[in-house]
Amino acid sequence: MKGSQHCLIATVESDSHMWNLVYLQLWLAEHGFNVKNLGSCTPVEVVLATLELRRTQLLVVSSVNGHGHFQGLELIRQVRQQHPDLPCVIGGKLTTSEDQTRAVRQELLAAGFNEVFIGPDAIEDFENYLNTLERTKPALVLGTGTAPCWT
Amino acid sequence: MNMTGGHFQRFIEQARERRELVVQPRMGFGGLAPMRAGLAAVAGLPCATIGTITLDSYTRVGDYQSALQCLNSDSPLNGFPIISHPLEAVRGMLDGLYGPSFPIQIRHGTAQPQNVFKRLAALGLDATEGGPVSYCMPYSRLPLARAVEAWAESCQLLADATAHGHIESFGGCLLGQLCPPSMLVAMTLLEALFFRQHGIRSVSLSYAQGTSMAQDFGALQALRELAADYLDGAHWHVVVYSYMGVFPTTGHGARRLIYDSARLTQAAGCERLIVKTVAESRQIPSVADNLEALTMAAEVAAGNALVVDPASDGYRQEVLFEARQLVESVLDLHPDIGVALLQAFARGRLDIPYCLHPDNPGRATTRIDDHGALRWGNVGGLPLPQSCGLSSIGPGISSSELFQMLHYTVTRYDQPLH
Ligand code: B12
């Protein structure tokens, strides 16, 4: 593989929070990814259609409204039917309480996510995970990739 | 005293006469029993409270099926699914609680709210929240044009159902953080004018606490002056929201922030406060979290007044100038305010910093200045002098700069007490 890796950011259909998506977009671009951010309330069909159209090496699902567990399961089941090997991760605040979110981690992994990132160390753990992915690092990380330039 | 309004408006007017701040939670639970218990507990507080039913986010996007599935499988919801519960059951839930001494408002974040409004009318409720921009851009990917249509229809629905319908614009919040106050003030005024154009006689204007008490106080003064100008003859009042962005994680930080929001609201002579809780940074708050926060806010507001920072007058003038400029430039576009709003976004005259909605121009940005005030970074195509922005051509923002701005309030308030 040549050039930078393509990564897709999505959330679940009921979740309209976007600061998490904006932040992850900038962060992933700084980590050398060519990022496409599908924006808030992402319909499952839009995720599937984009995966068809665009070469993607990593799917990042971020949800904080408390419905990420329920709708994340639905999303990963559909993605896995078409893309059994694509690295897919989910993170954020995935249920309506911290205890419950820790409790559903295993179920999300069993349903097909490669990793689940929750709690205060989520970003650090994600960074470690990225280092385990087989990646061709771009020679130079320039600016923010395809992220819109918020000047 | 004007006694012509509905429960909601009359309650606010009576509290205003007593100079008492009305406090209100942002509360919503999936099941009927917990929702009723929460409302009853709020009604039972000794301070002036209005009840809130916050809807879950499946209902917000029109996915009533998922809400029903969660109810049936005991999966927790992030709010009350008012459409998935049978109408009679919701009536029963409200029975004996809702009335002139305990008005209830539906808070919902729905871009196409016709079904929610029909439910509200069927239940005999008279107050809700939202707006064609503020419940679309931050809450959905629906094209703005469709939200404008849906909101026009919904206002009409409520106006036809009751002469006393009250709508609060959420324009003073938008994405909850990092938006210069003049945009919040302009948006809430424009949405109130939109409601009025579609038959709603009683409105509230909103404003979310920002990063500087002096700037917030000035902005609230400006908002009240502009409201008196633009909404002459209608019933209006101002509702303040405790900080709507990333919340402090320590108990003392969260409490001090809520405390400041109550002092601000009272000092600025505003009528109502939507109160956050110490659980905000982590998870959906419990009833107990809400009761604690409401009680504290009411006590603070009844106590000693905030000493107003003399710097606030400069902010007042600045917000007056910028907000009037924004409102006028939108109203100039078309006599139908819905059409004017659409054209304004298409031309960049309105632009919500960092909002990913496809109809948002996405050029305007925000910075926090050395005094802790929210400023335009880049004014983009907004009808404001370039000098209102700090960096008309600067470097792109990095993830860590954004993170720092998002956590400006957390950092300040979570500091250990000396
Ligand atoms: C701003 C805000 C809003 C704004 C959002 C505007 C917008 N469109 O973006 C408004 C006011 C509109 C809003 C609305 C609602 N909100 Co809100 N909101 C917040 C708030 C205050 C801050 C969120 C924020 O900006 N974070 C900044 C970003 C950068 O941080 P983050 O989202 O936490 O993401 C970080 C980590 O979680 C992690 N992460 C996240 N995703 C991923 C993914 C991966 C792969 C990795 C590695 C890491 C990761 O990394 C990020 C950077 O550190 C939080 C509470 C808080 N945190 O203080 C509540 C909160 C998220 N909201 C909540 C809720 C429930 C809602 C509503 C349903 C209303 C309600 N019932 O209260 C609606 C949702 C509407 C919908 N359809 O989804 C709850 C969620 C509860 C839960 N999960 O237990 C919270 C926690 C508040 C609460 N305590 O009740 N909200």
XYZ file of C-alpha atoms and ligand atoms in Angstrom:
660
model
C 0.000 0.000 0.000
C 1.244 3.433 -0.874
C 0.422 6.797 0.571
C -1.631 7.432 3.668
C -4.279 5.126 4.995
C -7.947 5.923 4.640
C -10.097 6.107 7.693
C -13.825 6.600 8.043
C -15.420 8.322 11.070
C -19.071 7.669 11.865
C -21.472 7.655 14.769
C -24.784 5.915 15.374
C -27.994 7.131 13.830
C -29.577 8.603 16.954
C -26.426 10.431 18.090
C -26.050 14.053 17.066
C -22.975 14.933 19.167
C -20.259 16.284 16.893
C -17.417 17.694 19.006
C -16.178 14.107 19.465
C -16.257 13.657 15.674
C -14.504 16.968 14.969
C -11.853 16.188 17.557
C -11.221 12.652 16.252
C -11.072 13.951 12.679
C -8.288 16.389 13.542
C -6.502 13.841 15.726
C -6.570 11.048 13.135
C -5.421 13.426 10.397
C -2.493 14.402 12.608
C -1.724 10.691 12.929
C -1.301 10.449 9.194
C -4.728 9.265 8.141
C -6.690 10.484 5.193
C -9.964 11.020 7.043
C -13.559 11.080 5.896
C -15.958 12.235 8.584
C -19.559 11.159 7.910
C -20.946 13.560 10.505
C -23.582 13.201 13.188
C -26.603 10.840 13.112
C -24.909 8.610 10.519
C -27.380 6.165 8.936
C -26.038 2.585 8.671
C -26.691 2.680 4.897
C -24.413 5.697 4.533
C -21.603 3.850 6.318
C -22.108 0.773 4.100
C -22.344 2.834 0.907
C -19.183 4.784 1.746
C -17.274 1.582 2.485
C -18.290 0.343 -0.972
C -17.187 3.509 -2.716
C -14.040 4.370 -0.892
C -10.985 2.364 -0.056
C -10.995 2.252 3.775
C -8.471 0.722 6.151
C -10.100 1.697 9.441
C -13.661 2.371 10.577
C -13.920 4.527 13.714
C -17.316 4.725 15.414
C -17.709 7.353 18.133
C -20.843 7.772 20.206
C -21.497 9.603 23.466
C -25.273 9.951 23.796
C -25.804 6.634 25.581
C -27.183 4.679 22.606
C -23.824 3.631 21.142
C -24.102 0.136 22.585
C -27.569 -0.657 21.204
C -27.071 0.941 17.803
C -23.375 0.053 17.591
C -24.283 -3.656 17.707
C -26.674 -3.157 14.813
C -24.050 -1.248 12.843
C -21.222 -3.751 13.301
C -23.427 -6.734 12.423
C -24.251 -5.133 9.092
C -20.692 -4.011 8.401
C -19.296 -7.471 9.185
C -21.566 -9.124 6.596
C -19.718 -7.223 3.858
C -16.331 -6.568 5.465
C -15.277 -9.433 7.714
C -11.667 -8.250 8.007
C -11.844 -4.445 8.123
C -10.434 -3.047 11.381
C -13.436 -1.488 13.175
C -13.338 0.230 16.553
C -15.919 1.967 18.705
C -15.522 4.360 21.627
C -17.086 7.072 23.761
C -19.881 6.950 26.328
C -21.763 3.934 25.059
C -24.653 3.529 27.536
C -26.395 5.842 29.991
C -24.066 5.005 32.896
C -20.345 4.401 33.343
C -20.863 1.011 35.051
C -23.084 -0.251 32.275
C -20.636 0.922 29.607
C -17.876 -1.161 31.178
C -20.293 -4.095 31.306
C -21.179 -4.074 27.587
C -17.598 -3.929 26.305
C -17.354 -7.692 25.840
C -20.619 -7.880 23.933
C -19.423 -5.253 21.455
C -16.181 -7.155 20.907
C -18.091 -10.407 20.437
C -20.324 -8.736 17.850
C -17.296 -7.848 15.741
C -15.560 -4.676 16.895
C -11.787 -5.123 17.085
C -11.498 -2.746 20.021
C -13.739 -0.749 22.368
C -12.275 2.459 23.822
C -13.957 3.887 26.904
C -13.031 5.835 29.992
C -10.362 8.464 30.589
C -7.577 6.548 28.773
C -9.562 5.974 25.569
C -7.372 8.140 23.349
C -4.110 6.784 24.736
C -5.315 3.197 24.264
C -6.418 4.063 20.739
C -2.975 5.438 19.959
C -1.397 2.186 21.150
C -3.848 0.213 19.036
C -2.963 2.238 15.930
C 0.658 1.313 16.446
C -0.269 -2.365 16.272
C -2.018 -1.939 12.917
C 0.094 -2.828 9.947
C 0.613 0.571 8.452
C 2.769 2.258 5.912
C 3.561 5.499 7.655
C 3.508 8.444 5.295
C 6.963 9.978 4.917
C 5.752 13.315 6.220
C 2.648 14.297 8.139
C 1.485 17.523 6.622
C -1.155 19.672 8.234
C -4.533 18.081 8.690
C -4.958 15.938 5.582
C -8.402 16.257 4.073
C -9.865 17.747 7.214
C -11.462 21.099 6.461
C -9.104 23.824 7.558
C -10.717 25.618 10.498
C -8.573 28.708 10.534
C -50.730 41.144 35.889
C -51.331 39.541 32.521
C -53.430 36.459 33.269
C -54.078 35.431 29.698
C -51.207 32.971 29.235
C -51.091 29.223 29.756
C -49.728 27.451 32.818
C -46.145 27.949 31.732
C -46.302 31.658 31.016
C -48.395 32.486 34.089
C -46.023 30.609 36.362
C -43.085 32.630 35.008
C -44.984 35.921 35.383
C -45.981 35.187 38.950
C -42.417 34.268 39.913
C -41.172 37.425 38.214
C -43.524 39.512 40.384
C -42.089 37.843 43.475
C -38.571 38.348 42.031
C -38.000 34.626 42.350
C -35.874 32.699 39.862
C -37.608 29.676 38.312
C -35.328 26.633 38.183
C -35.794 23.670 35.886
C -33.888 20.394 35.300
C -33.041 18.680 32.033
C -34.549 15.381 33.058
C -35.835 12.366 31.158
C -36.094 8.642 31.888
C -37.363 5.834 29.656
C -40.002 4.244 31.874
C -43.306 5.753 33.029
C -42.666 5.093 36.731
C -39.191 6.680 36.926
C -40.361 9.628 34.821
C -43.292 10.228 37.141
C -41.131 9.819 40.222
C -38.658 12.365 38.846
C -41.359 14.906 38.054
C -43.035 14.405 41.426
C -39.744 14.917 43.264
C -39.066 18.169 41.387
C -42.634 19.358 42.029
C -42.121 18.669 45.725
C -39.152 21.032 46.110
C -39.883 24.190 48.110
C -38.454 26.499 45.390
C -40.188 27.634 42.177
C -39.702 24.741 39.764
C -40.991 23.838 36.347
C -40.961 20.183 35.331
C -39.114 18.880 32.311
C -39.675 15.852 30.160
C -36.543 15.401 28.039
C -37.166 13.035 25.154
C -34.815 10.188 24.210
C -32.771 10.498 21.056
C -34.479 7.704 19.078
C -37.678 9.725 19.312
C -35.711 12.842 18.320
C -34.757 11.289 14.985
C -38.193 9.688 14.427
C -37.063 6.100 15.180
C -39.992 5.101 17.414
C -39.293 1.412 16.784
C -35.889 1.396 18.507
C -37.335 3.257 21.473
C -40.061 0.624 21.754
C -37.527 -2.204 21.504
C -35.501 -0.676 24.331
C -38.610 -0.301 26.498
C -39.516 -3.942 25.862
C -36.028 -5.241 26.563
C -35.380 -2.994 29.571
C -32.459 -1.309 27.799
C -31.910 2.141 29.237
C -32.907 5.175 27.160
C -31.369 8.636 27.350
C -34.811 10.247 27.705
C -38.564 9.679 27.762
C -40.053 8.150 24.561
C -43.265 10.154 24.575
C -44.529 8.660 21.309
C -43.680 5.003 21.962
C -45.613 4.918 25.255
C -49.399 4.686 24.730
C -51.118 8.096 24.975
C -53.341 6.972 27.850
C -50.337 5.757 29.810
C -48.603 9.133 29.443
C -51.825 10.865 30.554
C -51.827 8.694 33.629
C -48.167 9.521 34.247
C -48.994 13.254 34.296
C -52.227 12.923 36.210
C -52.313 15.003 39.388
C -48.852 16.457 38.726
C -49.219 18.795 35.789
C -51.161 21.977 36.488
C -50.908 25.724 37.143
C -48.626 25.213 40.127
C -46.405 22.769 38.261
C -46.085 23.510 34.540
C -44.202 20.961 32.441
C -42.118 21.603 29.349
C -41.169 19.065 26.677
C -37.504 19.330 25.625
C -36.771 17.228 22.583
C -34.075 18.176 20.001
C -36.218 17.156 17.017
C -35.698 18.646 13.561
C -39.085 17.417 12.269
C -41.253 17.674 15.361
C -44.830 17.373 14.027
C -45.496 14.095 15.850
C -44.043 15.443 19.092
C -46.229 18.560 18.823
C -49.312 16.440 18.144
C -48.571 14.403 21.263
C -48.075 17.549 23.303
C -51.404 18.929 22.119
C -53.187 15.611 22.774
C -51.810 15.642 26.335
C -52.950 19.211 26.933
C -49.393 20.462 27.505
C -48.596 24.005 26.422
C -44.824 24.464 26.451
C -41.924 23.163 24.438
C -38.557 24.132 23.049
C -36.568 24.255 19.840
C -36.464 26.109 16.563
C -35.894 25.549 12.854
C -32.136 26.170 13.077
C -31.292 25.242 16.667
C -33.059 21.868 16.538
C -31.722 21.052 13.088
C -28.065 22.047 12.750
C -26.887 20.618 16.111
C -29.332 17.699 16.150
C -29.675 16.112 12.733
C -28.466 15.819 9.166
C -31.873 16.838 7.769
C -31.601 19.608 5.151
C -32.304 22.948 6.815
C -35.057 23.712 4.279
C -37.018 20.694 5.498
C -36.582 21.661 9.130
C -37.837 25.177 8.385
C -40.947 23.725 6.750
C -41.472 21.253 9.585
C -41.137 23.947 12.247
C -43.554 26.296 10.463
C -46.096 23.480 10.374
C -45.454 22.541 13.996
C -45.870 26.102 15.292
C -49.157 26.260 13.451
C -50.197 22.937 14.979
C -49.563 24.237 18.488
C -51.187 27.598 17.773
C -54.298 25.800 16.504
C -54.402 23.483 19.509
C -54.107 26.161 22.185
C -54.114 29.947 22.377
C -51.440 29.647 25.075
C -48.672 27.720 23.384
C -45.194 28.695 24.558
C -41.988 27.921 22.667
C -38.476 28.514 23.950
C -35.860 28.988 21.249
C -32.741 26.843 21.691
C -30.843 29.379 19.558
C -28.894 30.531 22.614
C -27.166 27.155 22.882
C -26.473 25.785 19.384
C -23.540 23.350 19.846
C -23.388 24.045 23.576
C -19.928 25.646 23.601
C -17.373 27.742 21.716
C -19.832 30.063 19.987
C -19.412 33.835 20.354
C -22.382 35.298 22.283
C -23.526 37.611 19.485
C -24.392 34.599 17.304
C -26.351 32.972 20.161
C -28.256 36.199 20.825
C -28.988 36.772 17.125
C -30.146 33.187 16.582
C -32.518 33.090 19.528
C -34.060 36.434 18.466
C -34.484 35.245 14.871
C -36.134 32.020 15.994
C -38.481 33.896 18.331
C -39.488 36.100 15.396
C -40.023 32.941 13.324
C -42.319 31.493 16.026
C -44.276 34.728 16.128
C -44.637 34.744 12.349
C -46.210 31.299 12.677
C -48.786 32.140 15.311
C -46.985 31.633 18.648
C -47.615 34.495 21.076
C -45.493 33.491 24.030
C -41.779 32.818 23.628
C -38.578 32.558 25.584
C -35.122 33.552 24.477
C -32.192 31.460 25.593
C -28.557 31.983 26.426
C -25.963 29.388 27.461
C -23.364 30.354 30.044
C -20.013 30.856 28.317
C -16.425 31.213 29.490
C -16.532 34.677 31.126
C -19.007 35.996 33.684
C -18.409 39.585 32.541
C -19.049 38.710 28.906
C -22.121 36.648 29.796
C -23.569 39.456 31.898
C -23.011 41.960 29.076
C -24.507 39.577 26.531
C -27.627 39.040 28.661
C -28.098 42.809 28.992
C -27.809 43.111 25.212
C -30.247 40.235 24.681
C -32.863 41.884 26.913
C -32.491 45.225 25.157
C -32.839 43.658 21.725
C -35.786 41.496 22.818
C -37.607 44.580 24.069
C -37.048 46.152 20.637
C -37.869 43.227 18.392
C -40.578 41.471 20.419
C -42.547 44.452 21.570
C -46.092 43.411 22.481
C -45.441 39.657 22.783
C -44.839 37.824 26.044
C -41.155 37.020 26.333
C -38.697 36.089 29.026
C -35.087 34.936 29.095
C -33.905 31.483 30.097
C -30.242 30.869 30.939
C -28.617 27.450 30.613
C -25.912 26.366 33.056
C -22.759 25.724 31.029
C -23.682 23.442 28.104
C -20.189 22.357 27.081
C -17.699 19.872 28.528
C -18.416 19.868 32.257
C -16.000 19.765 35.225
C -15.454 16.256 36.568
C -14.895 17.100 40.247
C -17.809 17.699 42.599
C -16.478 21.091 43.654
C -15.833 22.165 40.036
C -19.284 21.161 38.842
C -20.974 22.815 41.842
C -19.057 26.073 41.439
C -19.997 26.237 37.767
C -23.686 25.663 38.538
C -23.393 28.202 41.364
C -21.982 30.788 38.934
C -24.762 30.144 36.423
C -27.346 30.885 39.126
C -25.599 34.089 40.257
C -25.320 35.222 36.647
C -28.990 34.584 35.900
C -30.153 36.406 38.986
C -27.828 39.402 38.524
C -28.887 39.804 34.882
C -32.570 39.846 35.901
C -33.430 36.727 33.906
C -36.478 34.689 34.795
C -35.537 31.035 34.413
C -32.500 28.765 34.698
C -32.007 25.284 33.253
C -29.740 23.606 35.763
C -27.079 20.949 35.130
C -25.851 18.459 37.736
C -22.596 17.042 39.143
C -23.121 13.906 37.015
C -22.952 15.890 33.777
C -19.442 14.938 32.724
C -20.084 11.218 33.235
C -23.599 9.905 32.678
C -27.346 10.587 32.795
C -28.027 12.241 36.176
C -30.205 10.568 38.802
C -33.241 12.236 40.376
C -31.153 12.914 43.486
C -28.448 14.635 41.388
C -31.138 16.884 39.911
C -32.736 17.737 43.253
C -29.386 18.694 44.737
C -28.515 20.967 41.816
C -31.958 22.643 41.670
C -31.935 23.327 45.394
C -28.455 24.805 45.273
C -29.295 27.017 42.278
C -32.464 28.350 43.937
C -30.587 29.084 47.169
C -27.805 30.917 45.361
C -30.294 33.016 43.424
C -32.078 33.988 46.636
C -28.781 35.043 48.223
C -26.403 37.944 47.820
C -26.241 39.520 44.396
C -23.217 39.156 42.154
C -20.985 42.218 42.046
C -21.035 43.118 38.387
C -17.664 43.447 36.673
C -17.372 46.931 35.107
C -15.879 45.270 31.995
C -19.316 43.866 31.214
C -20.498 47.126 29.677
C -17.925 46.874 26.891
C -19.183 43.362 26.171
C -22.778 44.594 26.237
C -22.015 47.166 23.568
C -20.081 44.709 21.461
C -22.832 42.070 21.557
C -25.504 44.712 20.865
C -23.618 45.840 17.769
C -22.767 42.397 16.403
C -26.116 40.747 17.169
C -28.113 43.611 15.661
C -25.892 43.472 12.594
C -26.531 39.721 12.215
C -30.290 39.960 12.824
C -30.767 42.898 10.446
C -28.714 41.330 7.701
C -30.897 38.192 7.876
C -34.218 40.061 8.074
C -33.154 42.122 5.032
C -33.019 39.001 2.893
C -36.724 38.130 2.837
C -39.934 39.020 4.700
C -40.586 35.324 5.362
C -38.112 34.594 8.178
C -37.842 30.911 7.260
C -36.710 31.845 3.742
C -34.396 34.511 5.130
C -32.731 31.946 7.436
C -32.120 29.568 4.523
C -30.621 32.288 2.354
C -28.495 33.527 5.226
C -26.842 30.125 5.711
C -26.445 29.652 1.960
C -24.622 32.991 1.751
C -22.563 32.602 4.902
C -24.325 35.415 6.773
C -25.046 32.872 9.468
C -22.398 30.298 10.310
C -22.150 28.097 13.424
C -18.516 27.518 14.398
C -17.381 23.878 13.960
C -20.876 22.599 13.088
C -20.683 19.630 10.697
C -24.234 19.987 9.309
C -24.088 19.983 5.477
C -25.958 23.324 5.259
C -23.557 25.111 7.593
C -20.953 27.201 5.750
C -18.259 26.030 8.193
C -15.914 28.983 7.778
C -16.433 30.916 10.997
C -14.337 29.848 13.987
C -14.006 30.759 17.657
C -11.102 31.568 19.955
C -10.910 32.224 23.671
C -8.989 35.452 24.313
C -6.621 36.389 27.136
C -9.532 37.598 29.284
C -11.320 34.292 28.874
C -13.953 35.760 26.547
C -15.299 33.982 23.464
C -14.247 35.747 20.264
C -14.504 35.150 16.579
C -11.288 33.533 15.328
C -12.312 33.923 11.715
C -15.524 35.780 10.822
C -15.853 33.865 7.524
C -18.657 35.428 5.477
C -20.512 36.881 8.472
C -21.673 40.476 8.004
C -19.211 41.684 10.633
C -16.085 43.801 10.251
C -12.928 41.688 9.859
C -11.683 43.403 13.003
C -14.201 41.396 15.042
C -12.058 38.332 14.325
C -8.693 37.640 15.876
C -7.135 35.738 12.992
C -8.755 36.244 9.600
C -6.031 34.155 8.013
C -4.373 31.905 10.530
C -3.137 28.352 10.639
C -5.650 25.498 10.888
C -6.593 24.445 14.380
C -4.903 21.358 15.824
C -6.662 18.660 17.824
C -4.838 19.742 20.982
C -5.817 23.418 20.529
C -9.437 22.374 20.076
C -9.197 20.098 23.111
C -7.802 22.937 25.207
C -10.618 25.278 24.229
C -13.221 22.584 24.878
C -11.673 22.058 28.329
C -11.091 25.716 29.216
C -13.984 25.692 31.708
C -13.109 22.265 33.112
C -9.533 23.380 33.761
C -10.646 26.557 35.517
C -13.325 25.038 37.707
C -11.662 21.721 38.553
C -8.632 23.507 40.032
C -8.223 22.600 43.682
C -9.702 25.176 46.063
C -7.120 27.191 47.986
C -21.980 19.477 24.213
C -22.994 18.435 24.633
C -24.202 18.411 23.931
C -24.534 19.359 22.780
C -24.016 18.704 21.496
C -23.891 19.608 20.308
C -23.402 18.819 19.137
N -24.219 18.614 18.144
O -22.271 18.350 19.169
C -26.084 19.376 22.893
C -26.479 20.397 23.924
C -26.854 19.649 21.612
C -26.324 17.987 23.471
C -27.465 17.255 23.273
C -27.726 16.021 23.881
N -26.993 15.403 24.807
Co -25.190 15.987 25.235
N -23.574 16.537 25.968
C -22.724 17.504 25.684
C -21.569 17.549 26.708
C -21.886 18.645 27.704
C -20.166 17.760 26.137
C -19.791 16.850 24.974
C -18.545 17.363 24.301
O -18.549 18.371 23.650
N -17.419 16.672 24.473
C -16.136 17.024 23.865
C -15.550 15.797 23.184
C -14.206 16.130 22.587
O -15.400 14.817 24.202
P -16.263 13.452 24.221
O -17.488 13.635 23.437
O -16.402 12.948 25.587
O -15.272 12.488 23.434
C -14.029 12.157 24.056
C -14.011 10.749 24.643
O -15.319 10.314 25.006
C -13.365 9.919 23.632
N -14.133 9.296 22.563
C -15.355 9.531 22.095
N -15.630 8.739 21.059
C -14.551 7.983 20.844
C -14.290 7.011 19.882
C -13.052 6.385 19.879
C -12.735 5.349 18.870
C -12.071 6.747 20.843
C -10.751 6.110 20.839
C -12.352 7.715 21.803
C -13.582 8.317 21.789
O -12.472 10.795 23.002
C -12.958 12.118 22.987
C -11.821 13.063 23.270
O -11.336 12.894 24.564
C -21.686 16.114 27.350
C -21.291 16.018 28.829
C -19.852 16.323 29.109
N -18.901 15.597 28.569
O -19.578 17.246 29.820
C -23.186 15.809 27.186
C -23.671 14.342 27.023
C -22.701 13.611 26.116
N -24.981 14.483 26.392
C -25.812 13.603 26.776
C -27.161 13.480 26.294
C -27.974 12.347 26.863
C -27.680 14.362 25.351
C -29.118 14.394 24.836
C -29.783 13.058 24.538
C -30.014 15.241 25.738
C -30.176 14.728 27.101
N -31.014 13.741 27.360
O -29.530 15.234 27.977
C -28.924 15.227 23.542
C -28.520 14.292 22.402
C -29.166 14.448 21.121
C -28.830 13.277 20.219
N -29.656 13.068 19.219
O -27.868 12.565 20.409
C -25.239 12.716 27.876
C -24.944 11.293 27.466
C -25.247 10.351 28.625
C -24.527 9.096 28.634
N -23.872 8.632 27.574
O -24.537 8.491 29.685
C -24.027 13.546 28.351
C -22.849 12.724 28.886
C -24.557 14.504 29.450
C -25.212 13.799 30.622
N -24.448 13.542 31.677
O -26.358 13.516 30.592
N -25.254 17.575 24.177
